[in-house]
Amino acid sequence: MSKQDYYELLGVSRQATDADIKASYRKKAFKFHPDRNPGDHEAEEKFKSVSEAYAVLSDSRKRSIYDQFGHEGLQGAGGGYHGFNNADDIFSSFGDIFEDFFGFGSRGGGGRSRVRRGRDLQVETQVDFLDACFGTKKDVSVAHNVACETCDGTGAKVGTSPENCSYCHGRGQVQMNQGFFTISTTCPQCQGQGRVIREKCPDCHGRGIVNKKRKLSVKVPAGVSNGMRLLMQNEGEIGENGGPPGDLYVYIGVKPHDEFEREGDHILSEIQVPFPTLSLGCELDVNTIDGKSKLKIKAGTQSGAVLKLKHKGVANVRSGRRGDHLILVQAVTPTKLSTKQKKLMEELSKELGVPCSSKVKQEKRGFWEKFTDE
Ligand SMILES: [Zn+2]
Ligand SMILES: [Zn+2]
C-alpha cells in the first residue's frame, strides 16, 4: 500500500509555512484525539498518521528530505518509516501542542520534565556512482550509547546495587541554612543522583551506559546525489528516562566515475571521433549507465556538438522519471600520417578549397552554450 502524501494528510500546500502546518495539525489532532474518540480504531490510526506527517513537516531538516525523496528518504528499522507506535510517543514528542488546548501534555503526567529525547546522530556513507543511479543497500556502522548489559544499566557491579545516598537520603539535594535563608544545593556526595554506587560495574565504569557500534542496513534510493541525506527514524541515541530515541541522519557521498558525470538527472560524457567519421556520419557503440548503446552520428556533425540519448540518464529520486544522457562529441585530428594518408589529405584539402594560408572563421562557443540550446 502506498503511503499518503504528508501535505495531503495535513491538508496544506507544499509551500505551507511552519505556522500553517502547526495550525492544520492542531485542528486534525484535536479532531482525531484518542481521548475524544475512545475505542475508535480508525480515529486512532488517523491521529497517528497526521502526527507522523507533522513530525516530518514541522522539522525543517526532515521536511527537506521528504521534499527531495518523498517517503523513500525516511526510513526506520526494518524498512519503511513507521512513525509513531502509540499515542504516548506522540505526547512525549510534542506534548506542548496538546498542553495549549487540553491543558496537559503527556497523559498521566508525572516527571515529564526529566524525560528527554535521545540525541540525533549522523553518519556518512560512500556509494559508487552507478549504485547511486540505480539504488542500493548499504551497511553503516553507528556508534551510540546503550544501556550496559552487564549491570542492566545500573552502573553497579553484578551482585550489588546502587544505594540511597546517606548524605542527602536519596533526594539529590541538600539544604543549607545561611542566616535567615535555606538554600538548596546539589548533594556533594552523589552529585545530585540520590544514589551512590559502592562497587562500580567494570564494563561501564559505573556509568550504566556503554558506547557500542551497531550495523544498520540503509536503503539508498535510486537517483541520490552527492551530499543528500536520508533519515533513519529512531536510530539515534537512546532517550533518557523513557524518552523516545533520536534519529539518525545518513549523509550520502557519491564516488566519481571515470567516464560519467552527473548534472541533476542527466548523465554527461565525452567521445572522441576522427573528423572524417564526423563528416561522413556513422553509428557508434557508446557506454551508458545501462551498458552499451547505439549512438547515431549524422553526416556533417561538428566537433563540440552535444548529442542526446533520451531517457538514458538517472531516475529522478522523487518521480522516477529518467533524465537524458548527453554526449559531447570531440573531433580528433589524425596525426602521424603515412605517406598515402598524407597524400590523400592534401588532395582532400585542395578539393575542399582550403589552402593553409586562408583566413579561418573565428567564433567563441562553449559546450554549455550548445547544451542549453537544446
Ligand atoms: Zn555496567
Ligand atoms: Zn546525595
Short mmCIF file of C-alpha atoms and ligand atoms in Angstrom, two decimals:
data_model
loop_
_atom_site.label_atom_id
_atom_site.label_comp_id
_atom_site.label_asym_id
_atom_site.label_seq_id
_atom_site.Cartn_x
_atom_site.Cartn_y
_atom_site.Cartn_z
CA MET A 1 0.00 0.00 0.00
CA SER A 2 1.49 3.33 -0.95
CA LYS A 3 1.57 5.91 1.79
CA GLN A 4 -0.46 9.05 1.62
CA ASP A 5 1.33 12.30 0.94
CA TYR A 6 2.10 14.18 4.16
CA TYR A 7 0.95 17.51 2.77
CA GLU A 8 -2.35 15.97 1.71
CA LEU A 9 -2.76 14.35 5.12
CA LEU A 10 -2.48 17.72 6.81
CA GLY A 11 -4.44 19.43 4.07
CA VAL A 12 -1.78 22.04 3.37
CA SER A 13 0.06 23.08 0.21
CA ARG A 14 3.70 22.25 -0.43
CA GLN A 15 4.51 25.93 0.15
CA ALA A 16 2.82 25.98 3.55
CA THR A 17 4.63 27.90 6.29
CA ASP A 18 5.53 26.35 9.63
CA ALA A 19 2.62 28.23 11.19
CA ASP A 20 0.17 26.85 8.60
CA ILE A 21 1.41 23.34 9.27
CA LYS A 22 1.14 23.70 13.01
CA ALA A 23 -2.34 25.20 12.81
CA SER A 24 -3.56 22.50 10.50
CA TYR A 25 -2.08 19.75 12.65
CA ARG A 26 -3.73 21.15 15.78
CA LYS A 27 -7.08 21.06 14.05
CA LYS A 28 -6.68 17.50 12.83
CA ALA A 29 -5.10 16.22 16.04
CA PHE A 30 -7.93 17.74 18.02
CA LYS A 31 -10.50 16.02 15.83
CA PHE A 32 -8.88 12.57 15.98
CA HIS A 33 -7.52 12.77 19.52
CA PRO A 34 -7.94 9.39 21.27
CA ASP A 35 -9.49 11.00 24.34
CA ARG A 36 -12.28 12.42 22.21
CA ASN A 37 -12.77 9.19 20.26
CA PRO A 38 -12.44 6.40 22.82
CA GLY A 39 -12.29 2.95 21.28
CA ASP A 40 -12.41 4.31 17.74
CA HIS A 41 -9.64 2.47 16.00
CA GLU A 42 -9.94 4.42 12.77
CA ALA A 43 -9.62 7.75 14.55
CA GLU A 44 -6.55 6.47 16.38
CA GLU A 45 -4.90 5.48 13.12
CA LYS A 46 -5.74 8.90 11.69
CA PHE A 47 -4.28 10.52 14.78
CA LYS A 48 -1.07 8.55 14.29
CA SER A 49 -0.75 9.37 10.62
CA VAL A 50 -1.37 13.11 10.96
CA SER A 51 1.12 13.14 13.84
CA GLU A 52 3.66 11.35 11.70
CA ALA A 53 3.11 13.89 8.93
CA TYR A 54 3.50 16.71 11.44
CA ALA A 55 6.67 15.21 12.92
CA VAL A 56 8.25 15.33 9.49
CA LEU A 57 6.89 18.59 8.11
CA SER A 58 7.46 20.59 11.29
CA ASP A 59 11.16 19.74 11.28
CA SER A 60 12.96 21.69 8.55
CA ARG A 61 15.65 19.01 8.08
CA LYS A 62 13.12 16.20 7.77
CA ARG A 63 10.85 18.29 5.60
CA SER A 64 13.63 19.00 3.11
CA ILE A 65 14.47 15.29 2.97
CA TYR A 66 10.81 14.49 2.38
CA ASP A 67 10.59 17.15 -0.33
CA GLN A 68 13.57 15.65 -2.13
CA PHE A 69 12.90 11.96 -1.71
CA GLY A 70 9.31 11.53 -0.64
CA HIS A 71 8.67 8.57 1.65
CA GLU A 72 11.74 6.83 0.21
CA GLY A 73 14.03 9.17 2.12
CA LEU A 74 12.51 8.39 5.51
CA GLN A 75 13.33 5.02 6.88
CA GLY A 76 13.03 3.16 10.13
CA ALA A 77 14.30 -0.13 11.44
CA GLY A 78 13.30 -2.96 9.16
CA GLY A 79 12.39 -0.81 6.17
CA GLY A 80 9.60 1.74 5.98
CA TYR A 81 9.13 4.78 8.12
CA HIS A 82 6.60 3.80 10.73
CA GLY A 83 6.05 7.00 12.56
CA PHE A 84 4.57 6.51 15.98
CA ASN A 85 3.76 3.26 17.71
CA ASN A 86 1.25 4.67 20.12
CA ALA A 87 -0.32 7.84 21.36
CA ASP A 88 2.13 8.17 24.25
CA ASP A 89 5.00 8.51 21.81
CA ILE A 90 3.13 11.38 20.24
CA PHE A 91 2.58 13.12 23.56
CA SER A 92 6.18 12.80 24.58
CA SER A 93 7.29 14.22 21.22
CA PHE A 94 5.08 17.28 21.03
CA GLY A 95 3.19 17.48 24.25
CA ASP A 96 3.48 21.26 24.19
CA ILE A 97 0.93 21.46 21.38
CA PHE A 98 -1.60 19.48 23.37
CA GLU A 99 -0.86 21.39 26.52
CA ASP A 100 -2.02 24.51 24.73
CA PHE A 101 -5.51 23.28 24.16
CA PHE A 102 -6.02 20.43 26.58
CA GLY A 103 -4.07 21.81 29.49
CA PHE A 104 -1.92 18.72 29.73
CA GLY A 105 0.83 17.08 27.81
CA SER A 106 1.80 13.50 28.36
CA ARG A 107 -1.17 11.69 29.80
CA GLY A 108 -0.73 10.78 33.41
CA GLY A 109 1.96 13.44 33.63
CA GLY A 110 4.48 12.92 36.38
CA GLY A 111 8.10 13.82 35.81
CA ARG A 112 7.71 14.75 32.19
CA SER A 113 10.47 17.28 32.52
CA ARG A 114 13.04 14.57 33.15
CA VAL A 115 12.03 12.57 30.09
CA ARG A 116 14.41 13.53 27.36
CA ARG A 117 14.56 12.55 23.73
CA GLY A 118 17.82 10.92 22.64
CA ARG A 119 20.32 12.88 20.61
CA ASP A 120 20.27 12.74 16.82
CA LEU A 121 23.26 11.04 15.29
CA GLN A 122 24.79 11.33 11.88
CA VAL A 123 26.89 9.06 9.77
CA GLU A 124 28.32 9.25 6.27
CA THR A 125 28.40 6.55 3.67
CA GLN A 126 30.06 6.43 0.26
CA VAL A 127 28.27 4.82 -2.64
CA ASP A 128 29.53 4.00 -6.11
CA PHE A 129 28.40 6.22 -8.96
CA LEU A 130 26.27 3.53 -10.60
CA ASP A 131 24.78 2.40 -7.27
CA ALA A 132 23.62 5.98 -6.74
CA CYS A 133 21.94 5.84 -10.15
CA PHE A 134 20.12 2.59 -9.56
CA GLY A 135 19.77 2.43 -5.78
CA THR A 136 21.46 0.04 -3.39
CA LYS A 137 21.66 -1.18 0.18
CA LYS A 138 24.50 -0.04 2.37
CA ASP A 139 25.58 -1.23 5.77
CA VAL A 140 26.56 1.61 8.03
CA SER A 141 28.18 1.33 11.39
CA VAL A 142 26.86 3.65 14.06
CA ALA A 143 28.42 4.19 17.46
CA HIS A 144 25.83 5.02 20.05
CA ASN A 145 25.18 4.79 23.77
CA VAL A 146 23.21 1.84 25.02
CA ALA A 147 22.40 0.59 28.49
CA CYS A 148 25.23 -1.59 29.79
CA GLU A 149 24.17 -5.21 29.58
CA THR A 150 26.44 -6.40 32.36
CA CYS A 151 24.81 -4.29 35.05
CA ASP A 152 21.46 -3.68 33.33
CA GLY A 153 22.23 -0.01 33.23
CA THR A 154 22.51 0.43 36.98
CA GLY A 155 26.27 1.03 36.94
CA ALA A 156 26.72 -1.24 39.96
CA LYS A 157 28.87 -4.37 39.97
CA VAL A 158 26.88 -7.58 39.43
CA GLY A 159 25.50 -8.81 42.75
CA THR A 160 25.43 -5.31 44.23
CA SER A 161 23.05 -2.46 43.63
CA PRO A 162 23.21 1.30 43.95
CA GLU A 163 22.41 2.52 47.43
CA ASN A 164 20.50 5.56 48.51
CA CYS A 165 22.90 8.34 49.26
CA SER A 166 23.29 8.62 53.02
CA TYR A 167 24.18 12.31 52.87
CA CYS A 168 21.02 13.52 51.14
CA HIS A 169 18.85 10.48 51.87
CA GLY A 170 18.28 9.90 48.18
CA ARG A 171 16.93 13.38 47.47
CA GLY A 172 19.95 14.54 45.47
CA GLN A 173 19.64 17.95 47.10
CA VAL A 174 20.81 19.17 50.45
CA GLN A 175 19.59 22.15 52.38
CA MET A 176 21.92 24.56 53.97
CA ASN A 177 20.99 27.30 56.39
CA GLN A 178 22.59 30.58 55.71
CA GLY A 179 21.39 33.21 58.05
CA PHE A 180 17.66 33.51 57.52
CA PHE A 181 17.72 31.63 54.25
CA THR A 182 17.62 27.99 53.46
CA ILE A 183 19.46 27.23 50.26
CA SER A 184 19.09 24.03 48.30
CA THR A 185 22.19 22.76 46.58
CA THR A 186 23.20 19.65 44.74
CA CYS A 187 24.39 16.94 47.09
CA PRO A 188 28.18 16.90 47.05
CA GLN A 189 28.40 13.19 47.77
CA CYS A 190 26.20 11.83 44.97
CA GLN A 191 26.30 14.84 42.60
CA GLY A 192 22.53 15.00 42.63
CA GLN A 193 21.94 11.42 41.63
CA GLY A 194 20.46 10.47 45.00
CA ARG A 195 22.24 7.16 44.74
CA VAL A 196 25.78 6.05 45.19
CA ILE A 197 27.49 3.07 43.70
CA ARG A 198 29.83 1.40 46.15
CA GLU A 199 31.27 -1.08 43.70
CA LYS A 200 31.28 0.02 40.10
CA CYS A 201 30.47 -2.25 37.17
CA PRO A 202 33.84 -2.87 35.48
CA ASP A 203 32.35 -2.78 31.96
CA CYS A 204 30.81 0.68 32.07
CA HIS A 205 32.87 2.12 34.96
CA GLY A 206 29.70 2.91 36.86
CA ARG A 207 28.06 4.97 34.13
CA GLY A 208 25.44 2.35 33.29
CA ILE A 209 25.98 3.23 29.63
CA VAL A 210 28.39 1.84 27.09
CA ASN A 211 29.25 3.06 23.62
CA LYS A 212 28.60 0.33 21.12
CA LYS A 213 28.98 0.00 17.39
CA ARG A 214 25.95 -1.24 15.60
CA LYS A 215 25.44 -2.17 12.00
CA LEU A 216 22.40 -0.87 10.17
CA SER A 217 21.26 -1.56 6.68
CA VAL A 218 20.29 1.60 4.79
CA LYS A 219 18.19 1.50 1.66
CA VAL A 220 19.69 4.06 -0.71
CA PRO A 221 17.04 5.07 -3.25
CA ALA A 222 17.82 5.27 -6.96
CA GLY A 223 18.84 8.74 -8.09
CA VAL A 224 20.51 10.03 -4.92
CA SER A 225 23.21 12.57 -5.48
CA ASN A 226 26.27 13.65 -3.60
CA GLY A 227 25.53 15.38 -0.29
CA MET A 228 21.94 14.22 0.07
CA ARG A 229 20.90 12.85 3.42
CA LEU A 230 18.45 10.21 4.47
CA LEU A 231 16.64 9.93 7.75
CA MET A 232 16.57 6.73 9.78
CA GLN A 233 13.88 7.32 12.31
CA ASN A 234 14.52 6.29 15.94
CA GLU A 235 18.03 5.04 15.17
CA GLY A 236 19.77 7.78 17.12
CA GLU A 237 20.83 7.87 20.76
CA ILE A 238 18.53 6.26 23.32
CA GLY A 239 16.30 8.65 25.24
CA GLU A 240 16.67 9.42 28.93
CA ASN A 241 14.17 8.17 31.48
CA GLY A 242 11.97 6.52 28.91
CA GLY A 243 12.12 9.37 26.38
CA PRO A 244 11.96 8.49 22.70
CA PRO A 245 15.21 7.80 20.85
CA GLY A 246 16.74 10.36 18.49
CA ASP A 247 17.04 9.94 14.75
CA LEU A 248 19.95 9.04 12.55
CA TYR A 249 20.86 11.12 9.51
CA VAL A 250 22.76 9.30 6.80
CA TYR A 251 24.82 11.52 4.50
CA ILE A 252 25.38 10.12 1.05
CA GLY A 253 28.69 10.67 -0.70
CA VAL A 254 28.77 9.58 -4.34
CA LYS A 255 32.12 8.43 -5.69
CA PRO A 256 33.16 9.89 -9.04
CA HIS A 257 33.09 7.78 -12.18
CA ASP A 258 35.87 7.54 -14.79
CA GLU A 259 33.59 8.19 -17.74
CA PHE A 260 30.40 9.76 -16.49
CA GLU A 261 29.43 12.93 -14.72
CA ARG A 262 26.09 13.94 -13.27
CA GLU A 263 24.20 17.17 -13.88
CA GLY A 264 20.96 16.70 -11.96
CA ASP A 265 19.28 13.73 -13.56
CA HIS A 266 21.37 13.97 -16.73
CA ILE A 267 24.49 11.98 -17.42
CA LEU A 268 27.31 13.73 -19.26
CA SER A 269 30.14 12.07 -21.12
CA GLU A 270 32.52 12.77 -23.93
CA ILE A 271 33.56 10.81 -27.00
CA GLN A 272 36.42 11.39 -29.38
CA VAL A 273 35.78 10.69 -33.05
CA PRO A 274 38.18 11.12 -36.01
CA PHE A 275 36.94 14.07 -38.07
CA PRO A 276 36.44 12.10 -41.34
CA THR A 277 33.97 9.91 -39.43
CA LEU A 278 32.06 13.00 -38.27
CA SER A 279 31.99 14.25 -41.81
CA LEU A 280 30.66 11.00 -43.24
CA GLY A 281 28.38 10.04 -40.36
CA CYS A 282 28.19 6.66 -38.65
CA GLU A 283 26.67 4.65 -35.85
CA LEU A 284 28.83 4.09 -32.77
CA ASP A 285 28.61 1.94 -29.67
CA VAL A 286 28.85 4.18 -26.62
CA ASN A 287 28.85 3.42 -22.91
CA THR A 288 25.80 4.44 -20.92
CA ILE A 289 24.87 3.66 -17.34
CA ASP A 290 22.79 0.79 -18.75
CA GLY A 291 25.71 -0.62 -20.74
CA LYS A 292 26.38 -0.28 -24.45
CA SER A 293 24.03 1.77 -26.56
CA LYS A 294 23.93 2.80 -30.23
CA LEU A 295 24.62 6.45 -30.98
CA LYS A 296 23.80 7.78 -34.44
CA ILE A 297 26.17 10.45 -35.68
CA LYS A 298 24.75 12.36 -38.62
CA ALA A 299 26.98 13.19 -41.56
CA GLY A 300 28.48 16.63 -41.04
CA THR A 301 28.38 16.62 -37.23
CA GLN A 302 30.64 19.35 -35.87
CA SER A 303 33.19 18.96 -33.17
CA GLY A 304 31.66 20.19 -29.89
CA ALA A 305 28.16 19.02 -30.80
CA VAL A 306 26.14 17.60 -27.93
CA LEU A 307 24.10 14.53 -28.82
CA LYS A 308 21.32 13.20 -26.68
CA LEU A 309 20.34 9.68 -25.75
CA LYS A 310 16.85 10.17 -24.39
CA HIS A 311 15.92 8.56 -21.04
CA LYS A 312 19.40 7.12 -20.57
CA GLY A 313 20.06 9.38 -17.61
CA VAL A 314 19.36 8.87 -13.92
CA ALA A 315 15.93 8.16 -12.48
CA ASN A 316 14.66 11.18 -10.58
CA VAL A 317 14.60 10.29 -6.92
CA ARG A 318 11.04 11.54 -6.47
CA SER A 319 9.30 10.96 -9.78
CA GLY A 320 11.35 8.01 -11.03
CA ARG A 321 11.46 9.65 -14.48
CA ARG A 322 14.81 9.27 -16.15
CA GLY A 323 16.91 12.15 -17.41
CA ASP A 324 18.97 12.03 -20.61
CA HIS A 325 22.50 11.08 -21.44
CA LEU A 326 24.28 13.98 -23.14
CA ILE A 327 27.34 13.20 -25.17
CA LEU A 328 29.88 15.83 -26.12
CA VAL A 329 31.47 14.94 -29.46
CA GLN A 330 35.08 15.93 -29.89
CA ALA A 331 36.78 15.65 -33.28
CA VAL A 332 40.18 14.03 -33.28
CA THR A 333 42.72 15.26 -35.76
CA PRO A 334 44.65 12.32 -37.20
CA THR A 335 48.38 12.62 -36.52
CA LYS A 336 51.42 10.62 -37.68
CA LEU A 337 50.09 10.24 -41.20
CA SER A 338 51.53 7.62 -43.55
CA THR A 339 52.72 8.80 -46.95
CA LYS A 340 49.50 7.59 -48.52
CA GLN A 341 47.30 9.24 -45.88
CA LYS A 342 49.22 12.49 -46.22
CA LYS A 343 48.72 12.44 -49.97
CA LEU A 344 45.01 11.78 -49.59
CA MET A 345 44.70 14.55 -47.05
CA GLU A 346 46.44 17.03 -49.31
CA GLU A 347 44.17 16.04 -52.16
CA LEU A 348 41.11 16.44 -49.93
CA SER A 349 42.30 19.81 -48.70
CA LYS A 350 42.80 21.02 -52.26
CA GLU A 351 39.40 19.62 -53.26
CA LEU A 352 37.71 21.43 -50.36
CA GLY A 353 39.48 24.60 -51.38
CA VAL A 354 41.05 25.23 -48.00
CA PRO A 355 44.63 26.32 -48.55
CA CYS A 356 46.70 26.58 -45.41
CA SER A 357 47.10 30.33 -45.63
CA SER A 358 43.41 31.26 -45.88
CA LYS A 359 41.62 33.04 -43.09
CA VAL A 360 39.51 30.87 -40.83
CA LYS A 361 36.26 31.87 -39.22
CA GLN A 362 36.68 32.56 -35.51
CA GLU A 363 33.93 32.18 -33.00
CA LYS A 364 33.62 31.64 -29.33
CA ARG A 365 31.15 28.97 -28.49
CA GLY A 366 31.34 26.72 -25.48
CA PHE A 367 29.98 23.33 -24.66
CA TRP A 368 27.36 24.63 -22.25
CA GLU A 369 26.10 27.20 -24.72
CA LYS A 370 25.25 24.38 -27.08
CA PHE A 371 23.86 22.30 -24.27
CA THR A 372 21.37 25.00 -23.35
CA ASP A 373 20.37 25.40 -27.00
CA GLU A 374 18.59 22.08 -26.79
ZN ZN B 1 27.75 -1.75 33.58
ZN ZN B 2 23.43 12.52 47.99
#
